[in-house]
Short mmCIF file of C-alpha atoms in Angstrom, two decimals:
data_model
loop_
_atom_site.label_atom_id
_atom_site.label_comp_id
_atom_site.label_asym_id
_atom_site.label_seq_id
_atom_site.Cartn_x
_atom_site.Cartn_y
_atom_site.Cartn_z
CA MET A 82 0.04 0.06 -0.03
CA LEU A 83 2.72 2.46 0.97
CA THR A 84 4.72 1.53 -2.17
CA LEU A 85 1.72 2.29 -4.34
CA ILE A 86 1.02 5.65 -2.66
CA THR A 87 4.62 6.59 -3.06
CA PHE A 88 4.61 5.80 -6.74
CA ILE A 89 1.40 7.79 -7.28
CA LEU A 90 2.90 10.69 -5.42
CA LEU A 91 6.15 10.56 -7.43
CA TYR A 92 4.26 10.09 -10.76
CA PHE A 93 2.02 13.08 -10.37
CA SER A 94 4.76 15.24 -8.79
CA LEU A 95 6.69 14.64 -12.02
CA LEU A 96 3.68 15.62 -14.16
CA VAL A 97 3.08 18.75 -12.11
CA PHE A 98 6.73 19.75 -12.48
CA LEU A 99 6.68 19.21 -16.22
CA SER A 100 3.39 21.12 -16.38
CA TYR A 101 4.81 24.22 -14.57
CA ARG A 102 8.18 23.88 -16.41
CA PHE A 103 6.96 23.75 -20.00
CA SER A 104 3.63 25.56 -19.82
CA SER A 105 4.95 28.70 -18.21
CA GLY A 106 3.39 31.67 -20.06
CA PHE A 107 0.74 29.75 -21.82
CA ASP A 108 -1.83 30.44 -19.08
CA THR A 109 -1.53 34.24 -19.38
CA SER A 110 -3.77 34.50 -22.43
CA LYS A 111 -6.93 32.86 -23.94
CA SER A 112 -4.98 31.78 -26.99
CA GLY A 113 -2.20 30.31 -24.87
CA PHE A 114 -4.41 28.31 -22.57
CA LEU A 115 -6.88 27.01 -25.04
CA VAL A 116 -4.92 26.35 -28.24
CA ALA A 117 -1.20 26.66 -27.01
CA ASN A 118 -0.80 29.80 -29.08
CA ARG A 119 -1.40 27.51 -32.10
CA THR A 120 2.11 26.26 -32.03
CA ALA A 121 1.54 22.62 -31.44
CA GLY A 122 3.58 20.40 -33.66
CA LEU A 123 2.72 17.12 -35.28
CA TRP A 124 4.58 14.82 -33.03
CA GLU A 125 3.45 16.23 -29.65
CA SER A 126 -0.15 16.58 -30.87
CA SER A 127 -0.11 12.89 -32.23
CA LEU A 128 1.37 11.52 -29.01
CA ALA A 129 -0.93 13.50 -26.77
CA ALA A 130 -3.94 12.58 -28.71
CA GLY A 131 -2.93 8.78 -28.63
CA ALA A 132 -2.46 9.11 -24.87
CA GLY A 133 -5.74 10.69 -24.37
CA TRP A 134 -7.38 7.84 -26.28
CA VAL A 135 -5.52 4.99 -24.63
CA LEU A 136 -5.57 6.28 -21.09
CA GLY A 137 -9.23 6.53 -21.16
CA VAL A 138 -11.99 3.94 -21.74
CA ALA A 139 -10.06 2.11 -24.45
CA LEU A 140 -7.43 0.95 -22.08
CA PHE A 141 -10.02 -1.17 -20.30
CA ALA A 142 -12.73 -1.65 -22.88
CA SER A 143 -10.50 -2.97 -25.76
CA SER A 144 -8.85 -5.59 -23.53
CA GLY A 145 -12.26 -6.59 -22.17
CA PHE A 146 -13.78 -6.99 -25.58
CA ALA A 147 -10.67 -8.92 -26.72
CA TYR A 148 -10.92 -11.32 -23.81
CA ASN A 149 -14.70 -11.99 -24.03
CA MET A 150 -15.14 -11.82 -27.87
CA GLY A 151 -11.72 -12.49 -29.21
CA TRP A 152 -10.32 -10.72 -32.27
CA THR A 153 -13.85 -10.05 -33.63
CA GLY A 154 -14.82 -8.02 -30.54
CA LEU A 155 -11.52 -6.15 -30.88
CA PHE A 156 -12.19 -5.51 -34.56
CA TRP A 157 -15.66 -4.04 -33.90
CA PHE A 158 -14.18 -1.72 -31.23
CA LEU A 159 -11.19 -0.59 -33.20
CA VAL A 160 -12.68 -0.09 -36.69
CA PRO A 161 -15.56 2.26 -35.64
CA GLN A 162 -13.10 4.14 -33.44
CA THR A 163 -10.67 4.62 -36.43
CA LEU A 164 -13.47 5.58 -38.84
CA GLY A 165 -14.67 8.12 -36.20
CA MET A 166 -11.31 9.68 -35.86
CA PHE A 167 -10.89 10.02 -39.64
CA LEU A 168 -14.37 11.65 -39.71
CA PHE A 169 -13.44 14.04 -36.92
CA ALA A 170 -10.17 14.86 -38.65
CA TRP A 171 -12.06 15.96 -41.72
CA PHE A 172 -14.60 17.92 -39.62
CA SER A 173 -11.96 19.72 -37.66
CA ARG A 174 -10.35 20.83 -40.95
CA VAL A 175 -13.63 22.22 -42.10
CA CYS A 176 -13.93 24.06 -38.70
CA ASN A 177 -10.52 25.45 -38.96
CA GLU A 178 -11.16 26.71 -42.53
CA ARG A 179 -14.40 28.36 -41.57
CA ILE A 180 -13.23 30.00 -38.29
CA PRO A 181 -9.38 29.89 -38.36
CA ASP A 182 -9.26 31.99 -35.14
CA GLY A 183 -11.83 29.89 -33.31
CA TYR A 184 -11.33 27.95 -30.16
CA THR A 185 -14.07 25.36 -29.58
CA LEU A 186 -16.50 23.22 -31.57
CA SER A 187 -19.36 24.92 -29.73
CA GLY A 188 -18.07 28.29 -31.12
CA TYR A 189 -18.16 26.70 -34.69
CA MET A 190 -21.79 25.54 -33.82
CA GLN A 191 -22.69 29.01 -32.84
CA ASP A 192 -21.08 30.60 -35.92
CA LYS A 193 -22.88 28.18 -38.32
CA TYR A 194 -26.06 27.41 -36.62
CA GLY A 195 -26.73 30.07 -33.95
CA LYS A 196 -26.62 30.35 -30.16
CA THR A 197 -29.50 27.96 -29.38
CA VAL A 198 -27.81 25.00 -31.23
CA SER A 199 -24.63 26.01 -29.70
CA THR A 200 -26.03 25.86 -26.18
CA ILE A 201 -27.64 22.44 -26.88
CA TYR A 202 -24.35 21.17 -28.16
CA GLN A 203 -22.50 22.39 -25.01
CA ILE A 204 -25.03 20.72 -22.67
CA ALA A 205 -24.75 17.36 -24.71
CA LEU A 206 -20.99 17.64 -24.69
CA SER A 207 -20.83 18.30 -21.00
CA LEU A 208 -23.03 15.28 -20.30
CA ILE A 209 -20.90 12.97 -22.51
CA SER A 210 -17.68 14.16 -20.98
CA LEU A 211 -19.04 13.59 -17.47
CA GLY A 212 -20.17 10.11 -18.55
CA PHE A 213 -16.61 9.39 -19.85
CA ILE A 214 -14.98 10.64 -16.77
CA SER A 215 -17.32 8.49 -14.46
CA LEU A 216 -16.70 5.49 -16.72
CA THR A 217 -12.93 5.94 -16.47
CA PHE A 218 -12.86 6.15 -12.63
CA THR A 219 -15.32 3.32 -12.43
CA ALA A 220 -12.91 1.28 -14.49
CA LEU A 221 -10.09 2.38 -12.23
CA VAL A 222 -11.99 1.34 -9.04
CA LYS A 223 -12.75 -2.11 -10.58
CA PHE A 224 -9.04 -2.47 -11.60
CA LEU A 225 -7.87 -1.77 -8.06
CA THR A 226 -10.57 -4.16 -6.59
CA ILE A 227 -9.29 -6.98 -8.92
CA LEU A 228 -5.79 -6.21 -7.70
CA GLU A 229 -7.11 -6.38 -4.04
CA VAL A 230 -5.63 -2.98 -3.26
CA SER A 231 -6.75 -1.64 0.16
CA ASN A 232 -8.16 1.83 0.80
CA ILE A 233 -9.42 2.28 -2.67
CA PRO A 234 -11.09 5.63 -2.01
CA LEU A 235 -7.78 7.08 -0.91
CA ILE A 236 -5.93 5.90 -4.08
CA THR A 237 -8.79 7.18 -6.38
CA GLY A 238 -8.73 10.50 -4.51
CA LEU A 239 -5.02 10.87 -5.04
CA VAL A 240 -5.45 10.20 -8.78
CA VAL A 241 -8.22 12.80 -9.02
CA VAL A 242 -6.30 15.49 -7.12
CA GLY A 243 -2.97 14.83 -8.94
CA THR A 244 -4.92 15.14 -12.31
CA LEU A 245 -6.44 18.44 -11.42
CA LEU A 246 -3.17 19.84 -10.13
CA TYR A 247 -1.25 19.38 -13.40
CA SER A 248 -4.12 19.67 -15.80
CA LEU A 249 -5.30 23.22 -14.54
CA LYS A 250 -1.82 24.74 -15.22
CA GLY A 251 -1.09 25.73 -18.92
CA GLY A 252 -4.23 24.21 -20.55
CA LEU A 253 -3.58 22.57 -23.84
CA LYS A 254 0.21 22.96 -23.50
CA THR A 255 0.11 20.87 -20.40
CA ASN A 256 -1.92 18.19 -22.16
CA LEU A 257 0.59 18.19 -24.98
CA VAL A 258 3.61 17.84 -22.65
CA THR A 259 2.15 15.30 -20.29
CA GLY A 260 0.28 13.43 -22.86
CA SER A 261 3.43 12.92 -24.98
CA LEU A 262 5.39 11.69 -21.96
CA GLN A 263 2.62 9.30 -20.92
CA MET A 264 2.39 7.91 -24.46
CA ILE A 265 6.16 7.31 -24.72
CA PHE A 266 6.05 5.59 -21.30
CA MET A 267 3.19 3.35 -22.35
CA LEU A 268 4.81 2.36 -25.70
CA VAL A 269 7.99 1.41 -23.77
CA PHE A 270 6.18 -0.37 -21.10
CA CYS A 271 4.00 -2.37 -23.54
CA ALA A 272 6.98 -3.33 -25.58
CA ILE A 273 8.62 -4.76 -22.35
CA LEU A 274 5.47 -6.61 -21.40
CA LEU A 275 5.15 -8.17 -24.96
CA ILE A 276 8.69 -9.36 -24.80
CA LEU A 277 8.33 -10.74 -21.34
CA GLY A 278 4.95 -12.28 -22.15
CA PHE A 279 6.06 -13.95 -25.33
CA ASN A 280 9.10 -15.38 -23.60
CA ALA A 281 6.82 -16.90 -21.04
CA GLY A 282 4.58 -18.59 -23.50
CA GLY A 283 2.16 -15.84 -24.14
CA TRP A 284 2.16 -16.37 -27.92
CA ASP A 285 0.48 -19.88 -27.42
CA HIS A 286 -2.01 -18.29 -25.00
CA MET A 287 -2.97 -15.58 -27.34
CA ILE A 288 -3.47 -18.09 -30.23
CA ALA A 289 -5.63 -20.21 -28.05
CA GLY A 290 -7.73 -17.26 -27.06
CA LEU A 291 -8.18 -15.58 -30.45
CA ASN A 292 -12.01 -16.43 -30.53
CA GLY A 293 -12.37 -15.19 -26.86
CA LYS A 294 -14.76 -16.74 -24.32
CA ALA A 295 -17.72 -16.29 -26.62
CA GLY A 296 -16.08 -18.33 -29.38
CA TYR A 297 -16.90 -16.03 -32.32
CA THR A 298 -15.04 -16.87 -35.51
CA SER A 299 -16.40 -14.31 -37.92
CA ILE A 300 -16.88 -10.54 -37.77
CA PHE A 301 -20.14 -11.11 -39.49
CA ASP A 302 -21.55 -13.49 -36.96
CA GLN A 303 -25.30 -12.87 -36.73
CA LYS A 304 -25.43 -12.76 -32.97
CA LEU A 305 -22.29 -10.55 -32.87
CA LEU A 306 -23.69 -8.07 -35.45
CA THR A 307 -27.06 -7.80 -33.86
CA THR A 308 -25.83 -7.03 -30.42
CA PHE A 309 -22.39 -5.72 -30.02
CA GLY A 310 -21.48 -4.78 -33.56
CA ILE A 311 -24.42 -2.43 -34.26
CA GLU A 312 -24.25 -0.85 -30.81
CA ILE A 313 -20.55 -0.17 -30.77
CA GLY A 314 -20.78 1.15 -34.36
CA ARG A 315 -23.58 3.57 -33.56
CA ALA A 316 -21.78 4.84 -30.51
CA HIS A 317 -18.44 5.69 -32.21
CA VAL A 318 -19.38 6.65 -35.60
#
C-alpha cells in the first residue's frame, strides 16, 4: 500500500513539475491556454491525442472486448473508433477553414447554426464528458478491486487531485507535454510486457484465445452483429 501511494505521489509530482516547467506563460492568455498559441507540432499533438485515447475507456474496454469476444470483438471496437477519428479529422479541418481564429466546436456551432444550437451542443458535450470521466474512474476502481488494493477511496482521491493539479496549469500545452510523456512511457512499457509475455509462453495463450470466451469466429456472426457490432458502431461513428 505504501509503495503504491509513493509511486502515485512521485508520478503526479513529475507531471506537475513538467506542467509548470513547460507551460509557463501559456496560461496568461486565452489563446495560450486553449490552443497553446496555435504552435502545437505534429509529433506532440499525435502523441498527446494517442495518450488521451489509450488512457481513457479504450485501455479497459479494448482488453475486455478482446478477452470476451476475441479478435472479432476487438475488430468491432477498433474499426468504428478509427473511422470516427478520420471523420473528426475531416470535420476539424472544415471548422478550422471556416473559423481559423476559433477555439471550440461549440463556437463553430454558434457561428454556423446560432446560439441555441450551440447551447444544446454544449449541454450534450458536457453530459458526454461527465459520462466518460465517470466510466474511467469506475474502471479504475474495478481494476484496483481486482488487484485487491486496500483503501481504494484514498487511491482514487489521489489520482483525482493529482490530475487536477497538473491539468489546470497551462491548458492545452500541459496536455501536449504530459500526454506525450505518458504515450512514450506506455509504448516502452507495452514493448517490455510483450517481450516478457512472449518469452513466458504468451504467444500460445494468445493463439488459443483468439476467438475469446464467446467463441466468435467471424466478424459477420449474426449474434455479434445484432448485439455488440451495431451498438458499438452507432456509439463511435
